[in-house]
Each structure stands twice: as C-alpha cells, then as structure tokens.
Amino acid sequence: MSGDRTLDARTPLESRAGTGTARTGTTDPGTTDPGTAVEPLLCVRDLTVTLPRGGRDVRLVDGVGLEVRPGEVVGIAGESGSGKTVTGMTLVGLGPDRATVTGSVRFDGRELVALPDKEWGQVRGRDIAVVFQDPSAALHPMLTVGRQLTDHVRRHQGISRKHAAARAAELLDMVRIPGGASAAARYPHQFSGGMRQRIAIASALACGPRLLIADEPTTALDVTVQAGIVELLDELRRETGMAVVMVTHDLGVLSSIADRIAVFYSGRVIETGTVEEVIGAPQHPYTRGLLQALPHASLGERATVGHAVPLRPIPGSAPAADAPVPGCPFHPRCSSAVDGCDRTRPAPVTIGPARTVACVLAEPGAARPADTPPTPGHLSAADAPARRKA
C-alpha cells in the first residue's frame, strides 16, 4: 500500500488522481500480453458472496477472479441478476447486509476482504471511489453541489473552506460543467440528468482515487447523454491514469472504452479477454447472444440483406440465485448445448494470453456444432472492431 497521501488543495487534479500512468502508459492489448506487462492494482481471487435466505446460503457471486492494472478500463458485463453489481459493490465493502464474503480482494497489495469498517474509511472515497447508477439517489437534494463535492475531501485532507470552494470549482471544470463557483452554489435538481451524473463523477474524483468503480453509470440516461458520459470517463482516465471497473449490461458501451471485458452469468465469470477478442470473436454462446441482441447487430444485418430484421433476444431467463441449475448455468437457454452440459459445470479454459472461456465447447478436442465459430489461436487486427486509440 502506498501509505498516507497528503495532497495540497492547490495541486492540479491531473497530478493527484491515480498513481499509474495515463492511457499512453497502459498495455496495448493488440501488441502486448496484457497479463504480464504491468502489475495489477486490483487483484481478485475466488471471490464468493453468499447470503442466508430461507434457511440456507445462496451464492450471489461464485468464485470470481479479476485483475485491473493502473490506467486500464475493465468492463464487467451481463444481464440483470448476473452478479456484476454485487461484485462491484463488494470490491468497495458495500455488498449486501448479512452477506458472507470469502476469497481475496487485494488493492495495491492490501487485503480488503474482512477489512474493519474504520479502515474502509481510509480506502473508500480516497483510493477507491464509486459512481452509482442513479445520480438523483446518490446526491443529497438539500445540499449544494459544492458542499457535496468537498465534504469528504475536507474530512480526508483537512483543508479549509476557502480551499474546498476552489476545489469544487476545479472538479466541476474537470467534468466539463460550466459556471465554476455559481454552479457549485446550485442544488442537484437544478441540473439535468446527464449533468447530475457528471457531478456524481466529480464527487468520486474529489480525492484523486486510483480506482473508480462505475456501476451502470449510463443506464438512466438517453443515448446521446450516454455517449457523453462514456467519452468523459475515457478522457478522465487518460488524463489522470486512474483505473476503471465499469459495470454494465451493454457490451456496446464497453466496445468504445474498455481494454478488457469479463462477461458474467449466474454469479460466475464465463468469458474474459481483450475488448477486441470478446466483441470481435466471442467464444461463449452467452456472449454471442448478448451481442446479437444489441440493436446495432440487427442494423448491420439489415445493411447486408437489404431489409429490416428483428432483434434476436436470448430465449428464456437466467436462473434465480436461490434456484441454481445443475451443470452449466446457461445450458437451458443455449442453442449450442451438447451432451453433458446439463451435468457438468465447465471450468474456465485458457485459449490465449489472459483469455478464458468457461464452456465445454472451448475444451481441446470438443465436438462443436456446425454453427459454432472455432476457438481462435489469436485475433487478427482485421477482425477487431474499430475503436478510438490513444
């Protein structure tokens, strides 16, 4: 752990936030092995979250493993109920009440599982910050924006009210909200939904965190505003070097910002890889289903066939956490299921550097249905989706 960080209120935020290098210093997934280039800032191993319900323990998160490096954006994707939000909140000690957490969550070498509440106060909001899904619920309606941006900064760093006011104006400028001190004197209801989300992001960045957990930060916003928030987060991580864990159900959002993606289903990680690999060459049937259900997938097919085509939703629904299915949890909905999928839980299979798939079809020598794409040895640049480069 880096120890106490005493930060002068007049130091530019670009110099305070994050200890990793900005975007240009992170691993380029297309040229370098992302699993070995930089030591992880966050390392999660076998994370399991259980909750007592009906006289027995229900697993909400089941053996999750993740790594996040400085300056990197790691996306966590999946449907509602897949365990992605519980995982994200557990990383900052905000998991469900009465839940039992096992496994390991190490942040900069410090173990966070079972960390006492008093010590969480030194980490949460300071080294690790959170942006919640609904900014209207995250912001207090009776306090000015400026006060909400700086109360926890004053508590952590002991700065004066004068310096706190200057910091509030600086933070609002950082998230592209005009007005400075006049904007800081207003209340949340005086801003639009997109502006409120920017304020929530500014509040999270106030102490210069090295890791930002963004839990569905664009869900409650319209498409145009969503794009602005995603672009803002991308710009901020490039400017400050902070790492980002972005939780979302929308792989389309992650395609423009993430370096690597972990796809969740039924509380488990079922596919991981770079954004080019997961979106350009998905190997798990569930990941392919998520991509085919996106509106732009049908638009692309319409351009090919010359007429409108319907969306392709994944049939059925995910199993409830308190009613798990035997074998692969996705097999009741999977069109590529083979004999044994309903009996044996597939273990993650490594198919490339930092690339895993928890599916029997990815195992060496597995008989694959005719409509299932082959497991790639690598993904060529021609196959990767276009995305903005640093």
Short mmCIF file of C-alpha atoms in Angstrom, two decimals:
data_model
loop_
_atom_site.label_atom_id
_atom_site.label_comp_id
_atom_site.label_asym_id
_atom_site.label_seq_id
_atom_site.Cartn_x
_atom_site.Cartn_y
_atom_site.Cartn_z
CA MET A 1 0.00 0.00 0.00
CA SER A 2 1.29 3.46 -0.76
CA GLY A 3 0.52 4.84 2.71
CA ASP A 4 -0.99 8.22 3.55
CA ARG A 5 -1.23 10.70 0.70
CA THR A 6 -1.26 14.29 1.90
CA LEU A 7 -2.41 16.37 -1.05
CA ASP A 8 -2.28 20.12 -1.27
CA ALA A 9 -5.65 21.56 -2.27
CA ARG A 10 -3.92 23.75 -4.85
CA THR A 11 -2.23 20.83 -6.63
CA PRO A 12 -3.87 20.24 -10.05
CA LEU A 13 -6.21 17.25 -10.08
CA GLU A 14 -4.32 15.75 -13.03
CA SER A 15 -1.31 15.36 -10.73
CA ARG A 16 -3.26 13.97 -7.79
CA ALA A 17 -5.58 11.39 -9.30
CA GLY A 18 -4.13 7.95 -9.87
CA THR A 19 -0.59 6.69 -9.43
CA GLY A 20 -0.41 4.78 -12.69
CA THR A 21 0.49 6.42 -15.96
CA ALA A 22 -2.20 7.80 -18.20
CA ARG A 23 -3.61 5.95 -21.20
CA THR A 24 -0.35 6.00 -23.16
CA GLY A 25 1.36 4.00 -20.42
CA THR A 26 -1.09 1.11 -20.28
CA THR A 27 -0.82 -2.14 -22.13
CA ASP A 28 -1.86 -2.12 -25.76
CA PRO A 29 -3.97 -5.28 -25.97
CA GLY A 30 -3.25 -5.62 -29.65
CA THR A 31 0.54 -5.84 -29.32
CA THR A 32 1.48 -6.97 -25.82
CA ASP A 33 0.42 -9.70 -23.42
CA PRO A 34 -1.89 -7.82 -21.03
CA GLY A 35 -1.41 -10.47 -18.40
CA THR A 36 2.29 -9.77 -17.80
CA ALA A 37 3.15 -6.18 -18.76
CA VAL A 38 2.06 -4.29 -15.62
CA GLU A 39 1.48 -5.44 -12.06
CA PRO A 40 -2.22 -5.38 -11.13
CA LEU A 41 -3.53 -2.56 -8.96
CA LEU A 42 -6.54 -4.71 -8.04
CA CYS A 43 -6.31 -8.49 -7.85
CA VAL A 44 -9.44 -10.56 -7.11
CA ARG A 45 -9.18 -14.28 -6.49
CA ASP A 46 -12.03 -16.77 -5.91
CA LEU A 47 -14.40 -14.07 -4.64
CA THR A 48 -17.59 -15.64 -3.29
CA VAL A 49 -20.55 -13.80 -1.77
CA THR A 50 -23.26 -15.81 0.00
CA LEU A 51 -26.46 -14.57 1.61
CA PRO A 52 -28.65 -16.51 4.04
CA ARG A 53 -32.12 -16.99 2.60
CA GLY A 54 -34.84 -19.47 3.54
CA GLY A 55 -32.60 -21.33 5.95
CA ARG A 56 -29.74 -21.87 3.51
CA ASP A 57 -26.89 -19.93 1.95
CA VAL A 58 -27.46 -18.54 -1.55
CA ARG A 59 -24.43 -17.76 -3.70
CA LEU A 60 -24.75 -14.38 -5.37
CA VAL A 61 -21.13 -14.39 -6.57
CA ASP A 62 -19.38 -17.68 -7.18
CA GLY A 63 -15.59 -17.84 -7.40
CA VAL A 64 -14.94 -14.66 -9.38
CA GLY A 65 -11.40 -13.72 -10.41
CA LEU A 66 -10.36 -10.35 -11.89
CA GLU A 67 -7.28 -8.21 -12.36
CA VAL A 68 -7.16 -4.47 -13.03
CA ARG A 69 -3.98 -2.57 -13.87
CA PRO A 70 -3.20 1.14 -13.50
CA GLY A 71 -4.81 3.23 -16.22
CA GLU A 72 -6.88 0.31 -17.51
CA VAL A 73 -10.63 0.02 -18.05
CA VAL A 74 -12.02 -3.42 -17.26
CA GLY A 75 -15.65 -3.99 -18.19
CA ILE A 76 -17.98 -6.29 -16.26
CA ALA A 77 -20.92 -7.23 -18.48
CA GLY A 78 -24.02 -9.37 -18.08
CA GLU A 79 -27.78 -9.37 -17.68
CA SER A 80 -29.59 -8.24 -14.54
CA GLY A 81 -29.03 -10.82 -11.82
CA SER A 82 -25.68 -11.99 -13.20
CA GLY A 83 -23.81 -10.86 -10.08
CA LYS A 84 -21.94 -7.98 -11.67
CA THR A 85 -23.23 -5.21 -9.39
CA VAL A 86 -22.84 -7.32 -6.24
CA THR A 87 -19.25 -7.95 -7.29
CA GLY A 88 -18.59 -4.27 -7.94
CA MET A 89 -20.04 -3.18 -4.61
CA THR A 90 -18.24 -5.94 -2.72
CA LEU A 91 -14.94 -4.60 -4.07
CA VAL A 92 -15.54 -1.44 -2.03
CA GLY A 93 -17.09 -3.09 1.03
CA LEU A 94 -20.67 -2.18 0.11
CA GLY A 95 -22.02 -5.66 -0.50
CA PRO A 96 -25.42 -6.87 0.77
CA ASP A 97 -26.14 -6.75 4.51
CA ARG A 98 -25.61 -10.10 6.28
CA ALA A 99 -23.60 -11.41 3.33
CA THR A 100 -20.55 -13.61 3.88
CA VAL A 101 -17.58 -12.74 1.68
CA THR A 102 -14.72 -15.19 1.09
CA GLY A 103 -11.76 -15.24 -1.25
CA SER A 104 -9.29 -12.43 -1.76
CA VAL A 105 -9.53 -8.81 -2.93
CA ARG A 106 -6.10 -7.17 -2.88
CA PHE A 107 -5.74 -3.48 -3.71
CA ASP A 108 -2.15 -2.37 -4.16
CA GLY A 109 -1.09 -5.33 -2.03
CA ARG A 110 -3.59 -4.67 0.78
CA GLU A 111 -6.22 -7.30 1.53
CA LEU A 112 -9.72 -5.78 1.59
CA VAL A 113 -11.82 -8.83 2.47
CA ALA A 114 -12.79 -8.59 6.16
CA LEU A 115 -11.25 -5.11 6.40
CA PRO A 116 -12.62 -3.34 9.52
CA ASP A 117 -15.08 -0.51 8.90
CA LYS A 118 -12.67 2.05 10.37
CA GLU A 119 -10.00 1.08 7.85
CA TRP A 120 -12.52 1.10 4.98
CA GLY A 121 -12.95 4.79 5.73
CA GLN A 122 -9.31 5.30 4.74
CA VAL A 123 -9.75 3.47 1.43
CA ARG A 124 -13.28 4.07 0.15
CA GLY A 125 -13.70 7.51 -1.40
CA ARG A 126 -9.98 8.13 -1.21
CA ASP A 127 -8.11 5.38 -3.05
CA ILE A 128 -11.19 3.63 -4.46
CA ALA A 129 -14.27 5.64 -5.45
CA VAL A 130 -17.72 4.68 -6.73
CA VAL A 131 -20.12 6.20 -9.27
CA PHE A 132 -23.61 4.82 -8.75
CA GLN A 133 -26.29 4.13 -11.34
CA ASP A 134 -28.81 6.77 -10.26
CA PRO A 135 -27.25 10.21 -9.60
CA SER A 136 -30.54 11.51 -8.22
CA ALA A 137 -30.34 8.96 -5.41
CA ALA A 138 -26.59 9.44 -4.92
CA LEU A 139 -26.80 13.23 -4.49
CA HIS A 140 -28.49 14.84 -1.46
CA PRO A 141 -31.33 17.11 -2.64
CA MET A 142 -30.95 19.56 0.27
CA LEU A 143 -27.20 20.22 -0.01
CA THR A 144 -25.47 22.37 -2.59
CA VAL A 145 -23.36 20.70 -5.23
CA GLY A 146 -20.25 22.39 -3.91
CA ARG A 147 -20.73 21.04 -0.41
CA GLN A 148 -21.36 17.52 -1.66
CA LEU A 149 -18.20 17.67 -3.76
CA THR A 150 -15.95 18.72 -0.91
CA ASP A 151 -17.31 17.44 2.45
CA HIS A 152 -15.38 14.17 2.23
CA VAL A 153 -12.29 15.98 0.89
CA ARG A 154 -12.25 18.19 3.97
CA ARG A 155 -12.64 15.14 6.18
CA HIS A 156 -9.85 13.17 4.48
CA GLN A 157 -7.41 16.02 3.91
CA GLY A 158 -8.34 18.69 6.46
CA ILE A 159 -8.45 21.59 4.01
CA SER A 160 -10.10 24.95 4.70
CA ARG A 161 -13.50 26.08 3.43
CA LYS A 162 -11.77 28.50 1.05
CA HIS A 163 -9.67 25.77 -0.49
CA ALA A 164 -12.72 23.47 -0.57
CA ALA A 165 -14.66 26.04 -2.60
CA ALA A 166 -11.77 26.32 -5.06
CA ARG A 167 -11.62 22.53 -5.29
CA ALA A 168 -15.36 22.32 -6.07
CA ALA A 169 -15.00 24.75 -8.97
CA GLU A 170 -11.97 22.80 -10.22
CA LEU A 171 -13.85 19.49 -10.07
CA LEU A 172 -16.83 20.89 -11.98
CA ASP A 173 -14.49 22.21 -14.64
CA MET A 174 -12.83 18.79 -14.81
CA VAL A 175 -16.14 17.11 -15.70
CA ARG A 176 -16.98 19.87 -18.21
CA ILE A 177 -19.70 21.65 -16.21
CA PRO A 178 -19.51 25.42 -16.81
CA GLY A 179 -20.15 28.06 -14.21
CA GLY A 180 -17.47 27.37 -11.60
CA ALA A 181 -18.48 28.84 -8.23
CA SER A 182 -22.02 29.69 -9.40
CA ALA A 183 -22.62 26.08 -10.45
CA ALA A 184 -21.24 24.85 -7.11
CA ALA A 185 -23.80 27.01 -5.29
CA ARG A 186 -26.74 25.32 -7.04
CA TYR A 187 -28.68 22.23 -5.98
CA PRO A 188 -28.87 18.87 -7.81
CA HIS A 189 -32.44 19.38 -9.01
CA GLN A 190 -31.28 22.44 -10.94
CA PHE A 191 -29.25 20.25 -13.30
CA SER A 192 -30.28 17.78 -15.99
CA GLY A 193 -29.84 14.02 -15.51
CA GLY A 194 -26.64 13.97 -17.54
CA MET A 195 -25.21 16.90 -15.60
CA ARG A 196 -26.12 15.21 -12.29
CA GLN A 197 -24.17 12.13 -13.38
CA ARG A 198 -21.19 14.34 -14.19
CA ILE A 199 -21.46 15.85 -10.71
CA ALA A 200 -21.52 12.35 -9.21
CA ILE A 201 -18.36 11.55 -11.19
CA ALA A 202 -16.75 14.77 -9.96
CA SER A 203 -17.57 13.81 -6.37
CA ALA A 204 -15.96 10.41 -6.89
CA LEU A 205 -12.80 12.05 -8.27
CA ALA A 206 -12.50 14.62 -5.48
CA CYS A 207 -9.78 12.80 -3.52
CA GLY A 208 -7.85 11.62 -6.57
CA PRO A 209 -8.71 7.89 -6.44
CA ARG A 210 -6.54 5.32 -8.19
CA LEU A 211 -9.51 3.06 -8.94
CA LEU A 212 -13.04 4.05 -9.95
CA ILE A 213 -15.95 1.59 -9.78
CA ALA A 214 -18.63 2.81 -12.21
CA ASP A 215 -21.87 0.88 -11.64
CA GLU A 216 -24.13 1.24 -14.70
CA PRO A 217 -23.30 4.97 -14.96
CA THR A 218 -25.21 5.43 -18.25
CA THR A 219 -28.32 3.28 -17.73
CA ALA A 220 -30.71 6.06 -16.69
CA LEU A 221 -29.60 8.41 -19.49
CA ASP A 222 -30.66 8.82 -23.10
CA VAL A 223 -28.36 7.61 -25.87
CA THR A 224 -26.79 10.99 -26.65
CA VAL A 225 -26.02 11.71 -22.99
CA GLN A 226 -24.72 8.15 -22.54
CA ALA A 227 -22.12 8.77 -25.23
CA GLY A 228 -21.03 11.96 -23.49
CA ILE A 229 -20.58 10.21 -20.13
CA VAL A 230 -18.59 7.34 -21.69
CA GLU A 231 -16.37 9.84 -23.52
CA LEU A 232 -15.88 11.80 -20.28
CA LEU A 233 -14.81 8.70 -18.33
CA ASP A 234 -12.40 7.77 -21.11
CA GLU A 235 -10.89 11.26 -21.14
CA LEU A 236 -10.55 11.34 -17.35
CA ARG A 237 -8.75 8.02 -17.12
CA ARG A 238 -6.36 9.17 -19.87
CA GLU A 239 -5.71 12.46 -18.07
CA THR A 240 -5.32 11.06 -14.55
CA GLY A 241 -4.10 7.48 -15.03
CA MET A 242 -6.76 6.03 -12.74
CA ALA A 243 -8.06 2.53 -13.38
CA VAL A 244 -11.76 1.97 -14.01
CA VAL A 245 -14.03 -1.02 -13.44
CA MET A 246 -17.16 -0.35 -15.49
CA VAL A 247 -20.22 -2.45 -14.68
CA THR A 248 -22.86 -2.56 -17.41
CA HIS A 249 -25.32 -4.81 -19.22
CA ASP A 250 -24.40 -3.19 -22.55
CA LEU A 251 -21.44 -4.63 -24.44
CA GLY A 252 -21.90 -1.83 -26.96
CA VAL A 253 -20.92 0.72 -24.30
CA LEU A 254 -17.80 -1.27 -23.41
CA SER A 255 -16.72 -1.56 -27.05
CA SER A 256 -15.68 2.11 -27.09
CA ILE A 257 -13.95 2.38 -23.71
CA ALA A 258 -12.85 -0.97 -22.24
CA ASP A 259 -9.43 -2.57 -22.59
CA ARG A 260 -10.59 -5.96 -21.29
CA ILE A 261 -14.01 -7.47 -20.58
CA ALA A 262 -15.25 -10.08 -18.12
CA VAL A 263 -18.68 -11.50 -19.02
CA PHE A 264 -20.74 -12.63 -16.03
CA TYR A 265 -23.54 -15.17 -15.90
CA SER A 266 -25.23 -16.59 -12.81
CA GLY A 267 -22.61 -15.10 -10.50
CA ARG A 268 -19.66 -16.52 -12.46
CA VAL A 269 -17.16 -15.21 -14.99
CA ILE A 270 -17.83 -17.17 -18.17
CA GLU A 271 -15.58 -15.34 -20.66
CA THR A 272 -12.66 -12.92 -20.43
CA GLY A 273 -10.36 -11.27 -22.93
CA THR A 274 -9.47 -8.01 -24.58
CA VAL A 275 -12.33 -5.97 -25.99
CA GLU A 276 -11.23 -6.95 -29.50
CA GLU A 277 -11.35 -10.65 -28.60
CA VAL A 278 -14.61 -10.71 -26.65
CA ILE A 279 -16.55 -8.46 -29.03
CA GLY A 280 -14.73 -9.33 -32.26
CA ALA A 281 -14.60 -13.10 -31.71
CA PRO A 282 -16.87 -14.15 -28.80
CA GLN A 283 -16.43 -17.80 -27.83
CA HIS A 284 -19.12 -18.40 -25.22
CA PRO A 285 -22.66 -18.86 -26.59
CA TYR A 286 -23.95 -16.41 -23.97
CA THR A 287 -21.55 -13.68 -25.10
CA ARG A 288 -22.62 -14.21 -28.71
CA GLY A 289 -26.24 -13.98 -27.59
CA LEU A 290 -25.63 -10.66 -25.83
CA LEU A 291 -24.04 -9.22 -28.96
CA GLN A 292 -26.76 -10.49 -31.29
CA ALA A 293 -29.41 -8.91 -29.06
CA LEU A 294 -27.92 -5.43 -29.45
CA PRO A 295 -29.87 -3.11 -31.78
CA HIS A 296 -26.80 -2.36 -33.91
CA ALA A 297 -26.43 -6.07 -34.64
CA SER A 298 -29.78 -6.14 -36.42
CA LEU A 299 -28.93 -2.89 -38.20
CA GLY A 300 -25.72 -4.47 -39.51
CA GLU A 301 -27.67 -7.47 -40.78
CA ARG A 302 -30.24 -5.16 -42.35
CA ALA A 303 -27.45 -3.49 -44.34
CA THR A 304 -26.40 -6.92 -45.57
CA VAL A 305 -29.81 -8.38 -46.52
CA GLY A 306 -31.45 -5.10 -47.55
CA HIS A 307 -34.48 -5.22 -45.27
CA ALA A 308 -35.38 -4.91 -41.61
CA VAL A 309 -34.63 -7.88 -39.35
CA PRO A 310 -35.91 -8.50 -35.83
CA LEU A 311 -33.74 -8.36 -32.74
CA ARG A 312 -32.51 -11.73 -31.53
CA PRO A 313 -33.17 -11.94 -27.80
CA ILE A 314 -31.70 -14.80 -25.79
CA PRO A 315 -34.60 -17.19 -25.07
CA GLY A 316 -35.69 -17.84 -21.50
CA SER A 317 -34.26 -16.10 -18.45
CA ALA A 318 -31.29 -16.50 -16.17
CA PRO A 319 -31.77 -18.84 -13.19
CA ALA A 320 -32.50 -17.20 -9.85
CA ALA A 321 -29.63 -17.26 -7.37
CA ASP A 322 -31.71 -19.36 -4.96
CA ALA A 323 -32.66 -21.85 -7.71
CA PRO A 324 -29.41 -22.81 -9.45
CA VAL A 325 -29.46 -25.33 -12.29
CA PRO A 326 -27.06 -28.29 -12.45
CA GLY A 327 -24.16 -28.28 -14.87
CA CYS A 328 -23.54 -25.19 -16.96
CA PRO A 329 -25.95 -22.49 -15.73
CA PHE A 330 -26.55 -21.31 -19.31
CA HIS A 331 -27.41 -24.69 -20.81
CA PRO A 332 -31.26 -24.34 -20.58
CA ARG A 333 -31.02 -21.29 -22.89
CA CYS A 334 -28.12 -22.39 -25.08
CA SER A 335 -28.68 -23.40 -28.70
CA SER A 336 -25.18 -24.93 -28.83
CA ALA A 337 -25.60 -27.20 -25.76
CA VAL A 338 -24.20 -30.71 -26.11
CA ASP A 339 -24.47 -33.89 -24.08
CA GLY A 340 -23.11 -33.30 -20.58
CA CYS A 341 -23.83 -29.57 -20.39
CA ASP A 342 -26.71 -30.31 -18.03
CA ARG A 343 -24.49 -32.35 -15.69
CA THR A 344 -21.01 -30.87 -15.54
CA ARG A 345 -20.09 -27.34 -14.58
CA PRO A 346 -17.43 -26.20 -17.09
CA ALA A 347 -14.16 -24.92 -15.71
CA PRO A 348 -12.53 -21.88 -17.36
CA VAL A 349 -10.33 -22.92 -20.30
CA THR A 350 -7.38 -20.73 -21.24
CA ILE A 351 -7.41 -20.14 -25.00
CA GLY A 352 -4.92 -17.26 -25.20
CA PRO A 353 -2.98 -14.75 -23.12
CA ALA A 354 -5.41 -13.51 -20.43
CA ARG A 355 -8.23 -15.12 -22.47
CA THR A 356 -10.55 -17.67 -20.85
CA VAL A 357 -13.89 -19.31 -21.66
CA ALA A 358 -15.96 -21.44 -19.26
CA CYS A 359 -17.60 -23.69 -21.86
CA VAL A 360 -17.13 -27.33 -22.81
CA LEU A 361 -17.01 -26.27 -26.47
CA ALA A 362 -13.74 -24.44 -25.75
CA GLU A 363 -12.06 -27.55 -24.35
CA PRO A 364 -9.43 -29.20 -26.59
CA GLY A 365 -10.96 -31.84 -28.84
CA ALA A 366 -14.56 -30.84 -28.10
CA ALA A 367 -17.09 -31.61 -30.85
CA ARG A 368 -18.53 -28.24 -31.86
CA PRO A 369 -21.95 -27.72 -33.52
CA ALA A 370 -21.79 -26.53 -37.12
CA ASP A 371 -22.96 -23.01 -36.28
CA THR A 372 -20.34 -22.50 -33.55
CA PRO A 373 -17.27 -20.46 -34.55
CA PRO A 374 -13.90 -22.13 -33.96
CA THR A 375 -11.72 -21.20 -31.00
CA PRO A 376 -9.14 -18.76 -32.35
CA GLY A 377 -5.43 -19.05 -31.76
CA HIS A 378 -5.36 -15.27 -31.91
CA LEU A 379 -7.48 -12.41 -33.19
CA SER A 380 -6.14 -10.56 -36.19
CA ALA A 381 -6.32 -6.80 -36.43
CA ALA A 382 -8.72 -7.11 -39.35
CA ASP A 383 -11.24 -8.91 -37.14
CA ALA A 384 -11.20 -6.36 -34.33
CA PRO A 385 -13.90 -3.68 -34.07
CA ALA A 386 -12.86 -0.11 -34.71
CA ARG A 387 -12.20 1.83 -31.52
CA ARG A 388 -10.54 5.06 -30.53
CA LYS A 389 -6.79 4.86 -29.94
CA ALA A 390 -4.73 6.90 -27.52
#
